[in-house]
Coordinates of C-alpha atoms and ligand atoms in Angstrom, one line a residue:
Chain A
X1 CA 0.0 0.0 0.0
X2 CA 1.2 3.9 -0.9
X3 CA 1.4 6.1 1.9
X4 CA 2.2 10.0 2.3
X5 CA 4.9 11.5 5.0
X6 CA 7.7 13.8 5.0
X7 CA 10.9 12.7 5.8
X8 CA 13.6 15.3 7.3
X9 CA 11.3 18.0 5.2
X10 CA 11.2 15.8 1.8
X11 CA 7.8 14.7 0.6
X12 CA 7.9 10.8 0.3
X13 CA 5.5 8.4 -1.6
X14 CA 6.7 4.8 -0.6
X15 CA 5.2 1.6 -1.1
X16 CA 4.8 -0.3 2.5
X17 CA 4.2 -3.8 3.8
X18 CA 1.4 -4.0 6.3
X19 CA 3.3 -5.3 8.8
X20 CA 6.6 -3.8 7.8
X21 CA 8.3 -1.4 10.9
X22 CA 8.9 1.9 10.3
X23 CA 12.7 1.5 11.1
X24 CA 12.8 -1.0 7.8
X25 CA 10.7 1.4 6.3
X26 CA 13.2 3.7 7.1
X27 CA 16.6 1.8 6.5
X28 CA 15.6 1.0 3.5
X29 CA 14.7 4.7 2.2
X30 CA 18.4 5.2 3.1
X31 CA 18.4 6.6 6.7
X32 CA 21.1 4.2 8.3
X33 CA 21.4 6.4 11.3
X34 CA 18.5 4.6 12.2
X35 CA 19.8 1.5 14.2
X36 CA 18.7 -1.8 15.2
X37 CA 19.6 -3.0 19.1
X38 CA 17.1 -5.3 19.9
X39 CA 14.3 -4.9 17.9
X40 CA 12.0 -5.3 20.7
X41 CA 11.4 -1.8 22.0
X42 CA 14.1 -1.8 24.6
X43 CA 17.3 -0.1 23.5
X44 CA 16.5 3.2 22.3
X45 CA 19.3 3.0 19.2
X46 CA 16.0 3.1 16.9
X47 CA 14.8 5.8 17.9
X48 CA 13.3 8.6 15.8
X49 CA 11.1 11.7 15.6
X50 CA 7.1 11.2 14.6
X51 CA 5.8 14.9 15.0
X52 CA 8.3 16.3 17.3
X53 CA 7.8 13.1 19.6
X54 CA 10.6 10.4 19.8
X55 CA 9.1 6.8 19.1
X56 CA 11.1 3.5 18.7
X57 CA 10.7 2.7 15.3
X58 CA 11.5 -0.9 15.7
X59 CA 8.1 -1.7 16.9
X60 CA 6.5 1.2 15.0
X61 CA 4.0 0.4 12.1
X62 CA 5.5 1.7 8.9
X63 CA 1.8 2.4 8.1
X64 CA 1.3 4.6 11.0
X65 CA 3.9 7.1 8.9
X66 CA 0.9 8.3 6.9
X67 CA 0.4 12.1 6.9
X68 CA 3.2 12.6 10.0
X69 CA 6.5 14.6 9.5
X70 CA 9.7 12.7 10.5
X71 CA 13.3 13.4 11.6
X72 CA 16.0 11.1 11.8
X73 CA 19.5 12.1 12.7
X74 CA 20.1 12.6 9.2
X75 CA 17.7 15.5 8.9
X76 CA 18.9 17.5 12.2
X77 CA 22.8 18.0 10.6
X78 CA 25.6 16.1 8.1
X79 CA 29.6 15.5 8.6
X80 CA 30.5 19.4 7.2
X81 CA 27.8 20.8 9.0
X82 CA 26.8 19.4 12.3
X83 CA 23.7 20.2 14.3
X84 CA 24.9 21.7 18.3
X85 CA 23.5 18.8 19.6
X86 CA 25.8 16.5 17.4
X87 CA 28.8 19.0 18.0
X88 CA 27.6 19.1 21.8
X89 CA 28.8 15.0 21.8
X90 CA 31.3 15.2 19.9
X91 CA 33.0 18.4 22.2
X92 CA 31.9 16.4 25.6
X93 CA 33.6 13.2 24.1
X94 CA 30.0 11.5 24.5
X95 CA 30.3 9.2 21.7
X96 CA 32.6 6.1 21.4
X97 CA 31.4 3.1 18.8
X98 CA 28.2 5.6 18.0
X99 CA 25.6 2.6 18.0
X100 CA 23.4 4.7 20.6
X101 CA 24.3 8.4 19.6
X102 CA 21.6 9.0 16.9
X103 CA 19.0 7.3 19.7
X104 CA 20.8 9.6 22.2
X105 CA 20.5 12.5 19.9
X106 CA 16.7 12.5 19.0
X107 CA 15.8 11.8 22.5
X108 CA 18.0 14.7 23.8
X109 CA 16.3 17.0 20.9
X110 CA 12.7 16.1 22.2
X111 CA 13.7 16.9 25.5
X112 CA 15.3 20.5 24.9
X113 CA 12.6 21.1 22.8
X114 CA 10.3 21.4 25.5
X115 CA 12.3 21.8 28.3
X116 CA 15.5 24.5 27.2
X117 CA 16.8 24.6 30.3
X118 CA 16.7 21.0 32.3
X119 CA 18.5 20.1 35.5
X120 CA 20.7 17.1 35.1
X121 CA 18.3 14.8 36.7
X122 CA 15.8 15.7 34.2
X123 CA 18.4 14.7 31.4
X124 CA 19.0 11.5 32.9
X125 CA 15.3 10.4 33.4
X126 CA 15.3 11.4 29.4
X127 CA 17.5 9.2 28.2
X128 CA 16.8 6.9 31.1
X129 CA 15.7 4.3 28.1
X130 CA 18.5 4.8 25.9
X131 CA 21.5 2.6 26.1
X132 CA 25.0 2.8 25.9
X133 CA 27.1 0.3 26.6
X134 CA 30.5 2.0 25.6
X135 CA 30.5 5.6 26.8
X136 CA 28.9 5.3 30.3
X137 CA 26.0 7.8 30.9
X138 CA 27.8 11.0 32.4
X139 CA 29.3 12.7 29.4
X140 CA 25.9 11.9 27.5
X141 CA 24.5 14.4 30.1
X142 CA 27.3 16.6 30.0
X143 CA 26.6 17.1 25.9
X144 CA 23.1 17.8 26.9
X145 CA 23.5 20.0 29.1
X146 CA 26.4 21.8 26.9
X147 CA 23.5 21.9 24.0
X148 CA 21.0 23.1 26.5
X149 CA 23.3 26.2 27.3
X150 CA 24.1 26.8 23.8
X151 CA 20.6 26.8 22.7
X152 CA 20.2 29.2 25.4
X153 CA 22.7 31.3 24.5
X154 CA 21.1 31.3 20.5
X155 CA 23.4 29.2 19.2
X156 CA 20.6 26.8 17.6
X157 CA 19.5 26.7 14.0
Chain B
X1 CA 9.2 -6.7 13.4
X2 CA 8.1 -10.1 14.9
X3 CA 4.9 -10.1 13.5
X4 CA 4.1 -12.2 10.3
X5 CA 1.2 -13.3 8.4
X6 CA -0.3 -9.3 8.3
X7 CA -1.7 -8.7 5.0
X8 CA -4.1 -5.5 5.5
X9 CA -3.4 -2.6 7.6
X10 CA -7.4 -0.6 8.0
X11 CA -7.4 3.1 9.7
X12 CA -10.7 2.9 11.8
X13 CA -12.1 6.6 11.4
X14 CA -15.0 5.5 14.6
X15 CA -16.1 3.0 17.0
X16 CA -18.6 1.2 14.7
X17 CA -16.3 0.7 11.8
X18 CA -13.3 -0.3 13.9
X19 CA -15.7 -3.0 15.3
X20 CA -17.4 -4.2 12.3
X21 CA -13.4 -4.7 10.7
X22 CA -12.7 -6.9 13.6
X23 CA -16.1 -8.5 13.1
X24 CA -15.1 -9.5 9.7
X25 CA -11.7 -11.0 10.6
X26 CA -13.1 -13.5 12.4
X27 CA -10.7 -13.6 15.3
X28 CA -7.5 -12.8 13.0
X29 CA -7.8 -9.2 13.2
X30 CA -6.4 -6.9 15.8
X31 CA -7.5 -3.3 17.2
X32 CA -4.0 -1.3 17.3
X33 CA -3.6 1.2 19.6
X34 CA 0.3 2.8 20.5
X35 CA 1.4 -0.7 19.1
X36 CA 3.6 -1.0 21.8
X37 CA 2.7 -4.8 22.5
X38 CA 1.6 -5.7 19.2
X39 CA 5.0 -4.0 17.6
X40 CA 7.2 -6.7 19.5
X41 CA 4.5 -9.1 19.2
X42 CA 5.6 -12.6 17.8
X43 CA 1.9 -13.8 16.6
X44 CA 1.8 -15.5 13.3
X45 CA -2.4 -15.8 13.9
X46 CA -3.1 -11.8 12.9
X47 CA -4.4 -11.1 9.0
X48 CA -5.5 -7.8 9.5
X49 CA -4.9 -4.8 12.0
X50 CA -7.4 -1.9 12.5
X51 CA -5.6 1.6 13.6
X52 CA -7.7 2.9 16.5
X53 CA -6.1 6.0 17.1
X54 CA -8.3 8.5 14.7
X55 CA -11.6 7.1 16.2
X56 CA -11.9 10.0 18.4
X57 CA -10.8 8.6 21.5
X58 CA -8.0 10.9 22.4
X59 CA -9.2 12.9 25.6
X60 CA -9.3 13.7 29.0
X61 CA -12.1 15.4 31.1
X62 CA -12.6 16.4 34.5
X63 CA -16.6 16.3 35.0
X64 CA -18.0 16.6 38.2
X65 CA -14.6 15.2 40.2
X66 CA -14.6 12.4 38.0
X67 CA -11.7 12.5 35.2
X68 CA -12.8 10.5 32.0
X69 CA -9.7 9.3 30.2
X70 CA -10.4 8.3 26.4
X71 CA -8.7 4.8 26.0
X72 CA -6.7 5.9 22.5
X73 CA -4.9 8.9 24.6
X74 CA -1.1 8.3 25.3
X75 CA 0.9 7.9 28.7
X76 CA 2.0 10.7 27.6
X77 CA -0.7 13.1 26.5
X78 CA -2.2 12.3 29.9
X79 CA 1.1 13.2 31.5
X80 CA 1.1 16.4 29.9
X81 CA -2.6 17.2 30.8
X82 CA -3.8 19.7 33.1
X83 CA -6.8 17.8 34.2
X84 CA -5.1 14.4 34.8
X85 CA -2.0 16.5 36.8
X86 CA -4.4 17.8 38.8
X87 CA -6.6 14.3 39.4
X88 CA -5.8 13.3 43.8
X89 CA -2.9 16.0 43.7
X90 CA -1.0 13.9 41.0
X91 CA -1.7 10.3 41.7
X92 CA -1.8 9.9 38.3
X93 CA 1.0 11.5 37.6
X94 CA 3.3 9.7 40.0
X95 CA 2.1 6.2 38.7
X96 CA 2.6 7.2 34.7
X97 CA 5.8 8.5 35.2
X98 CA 7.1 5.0 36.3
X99 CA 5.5 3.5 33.4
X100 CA 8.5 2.5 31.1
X101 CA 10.4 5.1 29.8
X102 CA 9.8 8.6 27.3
X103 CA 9.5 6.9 24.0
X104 CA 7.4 4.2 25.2
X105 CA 5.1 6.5 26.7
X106 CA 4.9 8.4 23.7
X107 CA 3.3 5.5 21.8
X108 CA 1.4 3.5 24.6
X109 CA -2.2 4.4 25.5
X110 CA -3.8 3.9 28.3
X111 CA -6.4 1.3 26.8
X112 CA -3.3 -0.6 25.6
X113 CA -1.9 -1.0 29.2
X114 CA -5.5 -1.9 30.4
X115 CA -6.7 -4.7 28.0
X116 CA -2.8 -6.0 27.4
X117 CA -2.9 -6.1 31.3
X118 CA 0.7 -7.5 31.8
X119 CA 0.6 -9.0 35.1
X120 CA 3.6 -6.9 36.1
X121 CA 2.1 -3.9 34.9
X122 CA 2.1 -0.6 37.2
X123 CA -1.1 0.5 35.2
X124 CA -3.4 -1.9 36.5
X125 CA -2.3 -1.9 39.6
X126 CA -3.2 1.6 40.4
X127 CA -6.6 1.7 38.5
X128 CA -8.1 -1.3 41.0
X129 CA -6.7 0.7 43.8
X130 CA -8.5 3.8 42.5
X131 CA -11.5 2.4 41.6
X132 CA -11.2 3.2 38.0
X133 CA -14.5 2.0 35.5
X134 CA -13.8 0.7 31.7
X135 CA -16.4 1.1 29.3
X136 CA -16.6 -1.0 26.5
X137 CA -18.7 -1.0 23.0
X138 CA -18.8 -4.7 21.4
X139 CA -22.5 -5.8 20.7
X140 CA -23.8 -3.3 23.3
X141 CA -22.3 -0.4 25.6
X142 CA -20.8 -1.9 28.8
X143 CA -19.4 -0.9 31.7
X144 CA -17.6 -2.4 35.2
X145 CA -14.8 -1.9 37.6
X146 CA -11.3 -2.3 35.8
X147 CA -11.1 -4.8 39.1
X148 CA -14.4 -6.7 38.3
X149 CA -12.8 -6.5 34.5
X150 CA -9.6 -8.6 35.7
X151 CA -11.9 -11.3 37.1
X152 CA -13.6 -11.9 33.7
X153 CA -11.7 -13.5 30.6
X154 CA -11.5 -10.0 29.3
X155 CA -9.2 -10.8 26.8
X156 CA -11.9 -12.9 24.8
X157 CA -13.8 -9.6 25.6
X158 CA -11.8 -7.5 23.8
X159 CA -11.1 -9.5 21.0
X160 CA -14.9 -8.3 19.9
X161 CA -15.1 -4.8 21.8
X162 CA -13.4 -1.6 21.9
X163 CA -12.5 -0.4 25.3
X164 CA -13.8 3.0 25.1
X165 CA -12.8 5.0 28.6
X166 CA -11.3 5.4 31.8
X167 CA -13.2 6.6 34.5
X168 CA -11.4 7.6 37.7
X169 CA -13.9 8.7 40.5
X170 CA -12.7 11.7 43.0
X171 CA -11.5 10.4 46.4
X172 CA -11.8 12.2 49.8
X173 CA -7.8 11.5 50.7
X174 CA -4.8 10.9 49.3
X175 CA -3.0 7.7 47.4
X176 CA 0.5 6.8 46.7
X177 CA 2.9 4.6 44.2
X178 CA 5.4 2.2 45.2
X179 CA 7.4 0.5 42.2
X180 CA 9.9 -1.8 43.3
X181 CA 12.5 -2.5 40.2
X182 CA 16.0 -3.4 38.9
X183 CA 16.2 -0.1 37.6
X184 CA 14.3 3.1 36.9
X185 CA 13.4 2.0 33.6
X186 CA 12.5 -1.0 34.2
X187 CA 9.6 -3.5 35.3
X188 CA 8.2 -4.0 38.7
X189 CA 9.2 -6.2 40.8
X190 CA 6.9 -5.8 43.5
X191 CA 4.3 -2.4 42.6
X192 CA 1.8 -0.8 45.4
X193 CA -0.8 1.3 45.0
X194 CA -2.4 2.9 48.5
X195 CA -5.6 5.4 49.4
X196 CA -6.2 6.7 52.7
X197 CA -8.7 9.2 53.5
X198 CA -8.9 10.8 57.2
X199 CA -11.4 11.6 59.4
X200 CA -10.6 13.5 62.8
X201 CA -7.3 12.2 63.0
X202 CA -8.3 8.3 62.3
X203 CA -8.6 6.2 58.8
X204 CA -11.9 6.7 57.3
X205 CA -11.2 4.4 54.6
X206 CA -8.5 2.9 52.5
X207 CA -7.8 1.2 49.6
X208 CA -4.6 -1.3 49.2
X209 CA -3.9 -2.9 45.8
X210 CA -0.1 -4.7 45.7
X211 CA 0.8 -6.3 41.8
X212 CA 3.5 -8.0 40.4
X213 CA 4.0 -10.8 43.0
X214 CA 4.3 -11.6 40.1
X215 CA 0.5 -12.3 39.5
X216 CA -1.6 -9.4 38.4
X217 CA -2.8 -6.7 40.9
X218 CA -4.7 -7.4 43.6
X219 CA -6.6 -5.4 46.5
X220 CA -5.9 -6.0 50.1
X221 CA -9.5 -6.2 51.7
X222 CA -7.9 -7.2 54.8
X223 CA -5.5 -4.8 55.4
X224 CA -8.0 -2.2 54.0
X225 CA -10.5 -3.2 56.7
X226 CA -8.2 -3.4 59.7
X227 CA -6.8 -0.1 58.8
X228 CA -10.2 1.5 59.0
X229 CA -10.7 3.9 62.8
X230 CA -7.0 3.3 63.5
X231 CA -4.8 6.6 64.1
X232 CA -1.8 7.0 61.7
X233 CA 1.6 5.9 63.9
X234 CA 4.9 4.3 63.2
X235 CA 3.8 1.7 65.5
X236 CA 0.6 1.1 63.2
X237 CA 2.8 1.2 60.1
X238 CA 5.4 -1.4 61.6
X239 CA 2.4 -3.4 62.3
X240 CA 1.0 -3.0 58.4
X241 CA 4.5 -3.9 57.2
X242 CA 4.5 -7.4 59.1
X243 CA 1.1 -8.1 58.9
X244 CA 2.0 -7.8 55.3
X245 CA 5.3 -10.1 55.0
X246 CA 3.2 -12.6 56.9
X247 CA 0.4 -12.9 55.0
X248 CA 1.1 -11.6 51.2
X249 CA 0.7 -14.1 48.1
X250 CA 3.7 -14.0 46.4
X251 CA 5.3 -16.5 43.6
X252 CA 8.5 -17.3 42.1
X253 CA 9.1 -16.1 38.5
X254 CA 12.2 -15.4 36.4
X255 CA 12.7 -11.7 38.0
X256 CA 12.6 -12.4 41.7
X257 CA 11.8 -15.6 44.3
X258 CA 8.8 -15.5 46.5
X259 CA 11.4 -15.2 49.7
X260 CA 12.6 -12.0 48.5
X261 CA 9.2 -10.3 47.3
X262 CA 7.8 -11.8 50.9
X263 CA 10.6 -9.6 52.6
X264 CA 10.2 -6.5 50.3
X265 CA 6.4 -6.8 50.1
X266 CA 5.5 -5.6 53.7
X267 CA 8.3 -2.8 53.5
X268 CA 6.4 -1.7 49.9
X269 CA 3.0 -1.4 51.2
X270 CA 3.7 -0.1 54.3
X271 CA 5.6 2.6 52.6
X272 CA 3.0 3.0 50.0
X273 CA 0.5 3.4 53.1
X274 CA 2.3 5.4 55.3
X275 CA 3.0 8.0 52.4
X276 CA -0.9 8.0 51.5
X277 CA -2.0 8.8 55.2
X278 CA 0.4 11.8 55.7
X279 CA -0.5 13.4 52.2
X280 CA -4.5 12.7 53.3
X281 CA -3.8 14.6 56.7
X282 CA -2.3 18.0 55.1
Ligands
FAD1 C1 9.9 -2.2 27.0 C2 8.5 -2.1 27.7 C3 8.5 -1.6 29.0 C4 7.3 -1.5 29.7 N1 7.3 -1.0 31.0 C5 6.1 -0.9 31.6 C6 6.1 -0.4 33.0 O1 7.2 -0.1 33.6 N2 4.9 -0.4 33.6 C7 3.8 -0.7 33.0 O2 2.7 -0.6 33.6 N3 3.7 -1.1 31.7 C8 4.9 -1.2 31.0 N4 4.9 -1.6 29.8 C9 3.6 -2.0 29.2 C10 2.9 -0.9 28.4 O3 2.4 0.0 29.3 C11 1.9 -1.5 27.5 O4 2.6 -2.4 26.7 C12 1.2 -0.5 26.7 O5 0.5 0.5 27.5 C13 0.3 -1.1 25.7 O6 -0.4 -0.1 25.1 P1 -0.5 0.1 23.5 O7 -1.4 1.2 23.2 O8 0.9 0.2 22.9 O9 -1.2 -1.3 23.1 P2 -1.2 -2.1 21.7 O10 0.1 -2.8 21.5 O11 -1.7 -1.2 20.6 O12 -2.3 -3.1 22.1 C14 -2.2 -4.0 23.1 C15 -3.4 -5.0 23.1 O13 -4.5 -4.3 23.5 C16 -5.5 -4.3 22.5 N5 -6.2 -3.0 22.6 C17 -5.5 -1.8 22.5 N6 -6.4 -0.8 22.7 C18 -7.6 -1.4 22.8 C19 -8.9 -0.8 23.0 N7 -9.1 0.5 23.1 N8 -10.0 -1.7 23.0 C20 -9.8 -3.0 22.9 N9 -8.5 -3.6 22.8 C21 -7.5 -2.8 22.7 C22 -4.8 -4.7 21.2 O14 -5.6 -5.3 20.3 C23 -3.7 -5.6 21.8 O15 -4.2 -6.9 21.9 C24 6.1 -1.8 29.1 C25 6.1 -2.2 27.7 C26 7.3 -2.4 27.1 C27 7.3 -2.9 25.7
FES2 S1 16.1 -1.5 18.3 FE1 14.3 -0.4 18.8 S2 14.4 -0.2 20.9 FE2 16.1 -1.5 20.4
FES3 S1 28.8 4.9 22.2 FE1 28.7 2.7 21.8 S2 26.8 2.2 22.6 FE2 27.0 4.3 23.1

């Protein structure tokens, strides 16, 4: 079946599978910063945005995509011109093998979205579903907090 | 994806339709809500799933104390709501914001956590301890305690009806949430869910419900009725917490032994309890 959605502000038509996930869905429209950990919901590293609101795509309906607007790391920033969240991780050395970061990432954006200014604790029970099993949690919450402050201070796009 | 054998994906735009789709599937068609269970769901038996989400039971009212949750509304959207922050001073709010993490919450609705009813679930737990009523539409409208619902096979229910609300009914008290797990995000290991209203400086009433023992919640009517005229102390709490240990029923499964939720059920409730009567008496 043919549905309608935007992806990182392109229009796409694709063809879907009833029972196909939206993190195939997406994988195979070409966004491989969009992982699979455990493919039960429990990770975090498939994590993406459905109308500002991170989901796990693993156990997401591609089907459900119909008429929503979604970001995936790939539509927040590239390699020559990183998003201040990406930056934020890359300056507080929060990423290591990078399985978890785009997870990390979207989750953090959700958060700052609505909450610009978050105490550490509130960072941590964000991203208290995401995990990391290289970096250790502490400089994940030191990028967000670095991004916080910089999208305080304007910095964000 | 786990799932296989799906070979039509429906949107439901109402009530009626979404039933009449799962009428015609026989038994091989599923409503979908957040798709939280069903996305990790390994079930080979499913044909068809019916989207329930635009059939306009996204809501949440206050009306006359009462605060009517539509069944299709996320953990989420009720987090976020004024109403349901404001429902018993944020009883609500404490119990949801234990329920798995962010994303999850994002995509699970509250009708999802009541008919998937894991037995470990914090969800279920808390509405028998509040009183909470479901209402259904299958062949007619129905309606009974979510407590009276768990004592019925109310899967087999819900494979023909759509679970339609939430009812919470106002309270003259106070309750509290106790979640016992491994880690934050995580599932219970022991869950508590307390009431206590006060009357000149005694229990009026209360309302104990203790879940994942591992079976699926349960209310205390023992405790609730001893509890009843008895003045808040530490030497009544003490007392709750043995009473407890002594007489809880508690299993084995794969997260914990039955020794160990015996010795952390008394100290669970009592907390639970103790935390209820002193927010009652402010
Ligand atoms: C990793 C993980 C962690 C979790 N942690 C917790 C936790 O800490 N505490 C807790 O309490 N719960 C927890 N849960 C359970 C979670 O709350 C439920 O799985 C979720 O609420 C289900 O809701 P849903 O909308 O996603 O349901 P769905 O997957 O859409 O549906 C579940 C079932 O209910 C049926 N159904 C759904 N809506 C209706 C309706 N309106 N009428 C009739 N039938 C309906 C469906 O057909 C299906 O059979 C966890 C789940 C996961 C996957
Ligand atoms: S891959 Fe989706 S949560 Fe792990
Ligand atoms: S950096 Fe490797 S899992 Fe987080």
């Amino acid at each position: 079946m043919k549905i309608y959605f935007e992806l990182n502000g392109v229009p796409q038509y694709p063809e879907v599978e009833p029972g196909e996930s939206l993190l195939q869905l997406l994988r195979r429209l070409g966004m491989k910063s969009v992982k699979e950990g455990c493919g039960t919901g429990d990770c975090g590293a498939c994590t993406v945005l459905v109308d500002g609101r991170a989901v796990r795509s693993c156990i997401a309906f591609a089907a459900r995509a119909q008429g929503k607007r979604i970001i995936t790391l790939e539509g927040l920033g590239t390699v020559n011109d990183p998003h201040p969240l990406q930056e934020a991780f890359l300056d507080a050395g929060a990423v290591q093998c990078g399985f978890c970061t785009p997870g990390m990432i979207l989750v953090a954006y959700e958060l700052l979205s609505r909450h610009p200014d978050p105490t550490p604790e509130e960072v941590r029970t964000a991203i208290v579903g995401n995990l990391c099993r290289c970096t250790g949690y502490r400089k994940i919450v030191d990028a967000v907090m670095l991004a916080a402050e910089w999208k305080r201070e304007g910095r964000w796009r | 994806m786990r799932l296989t054998g799906v070979r039509r994906f429906h949107w439901a735009r109402d009530v009626e339709e979404a039933l009449s789709l799962l009428d015609a599937y026989h038994g091989r068609g599923a409503l979908l809500a957040g798709g939280v269970d069903l996305g990790r769901s390994a079930r080979t038996d499913l044909e068809g799933l019916i989207d329930i989400m635009g059939i306009g039971l996204s809501y949440v009212r206050e009306e006359d104390g009462r605060l009517r949750i539509g069944t299709t509304t996320t953990l989420t959207e009720i987090l976020e709501h004024p109403a349901a922050r404001r429902y018993l001073h944020g009883a609500l709010v404490e119990v949801l914001c234990r329920v798995a993490v962010p994303p999850l919450r994002n995509m699970a609705t509250l009708g999802g956590a009541v008919v998937s009813a894991h037995p470990w679930a914090d969800i279920p737990t808390a509405l028998v301890a509040l009183g909470a009523e479901a209402r259904w539409e299958g062949e007619r409208e129905e309606h009974a305690l979510v407590e009276e619902l768990y004592r019925q096979p109310f899967r087999a229910v819900f494979r023909r009806a759509v679970l339609t609300e939430i009812a919470l009914p106002p309270w003259n008290g106070a309750f509290a949430f106790e979640k016992l797990s491994r880690s934050a995000g995580d599932i219970a290991l022991l869950n508590a869910a307390c009431g206590v209203g006060i009357q000149d400086g005694k229990i009026a009433w209360a309302r104990v419900a203790v879940g994942a023992t591992p079976a699926r919640a349960e209310r205390l009517t023992w405790l609730e009725e001893a509890l009843q005229g008895e003045a808040p102390s530490d030497t009544l709490w003490r007392q709750v917490q043995e009473e407890v240990e002594r007489r809880a029923k508690v299993g084995d499964d794969r997260r914990a032994s039955a020794a160990w939720r015996r010795s952390v059920a008394g100290v669970v409730v009592r907390r639970a309890v103790a935390r209820a009567a002193e927010r009652a008496a402010r």
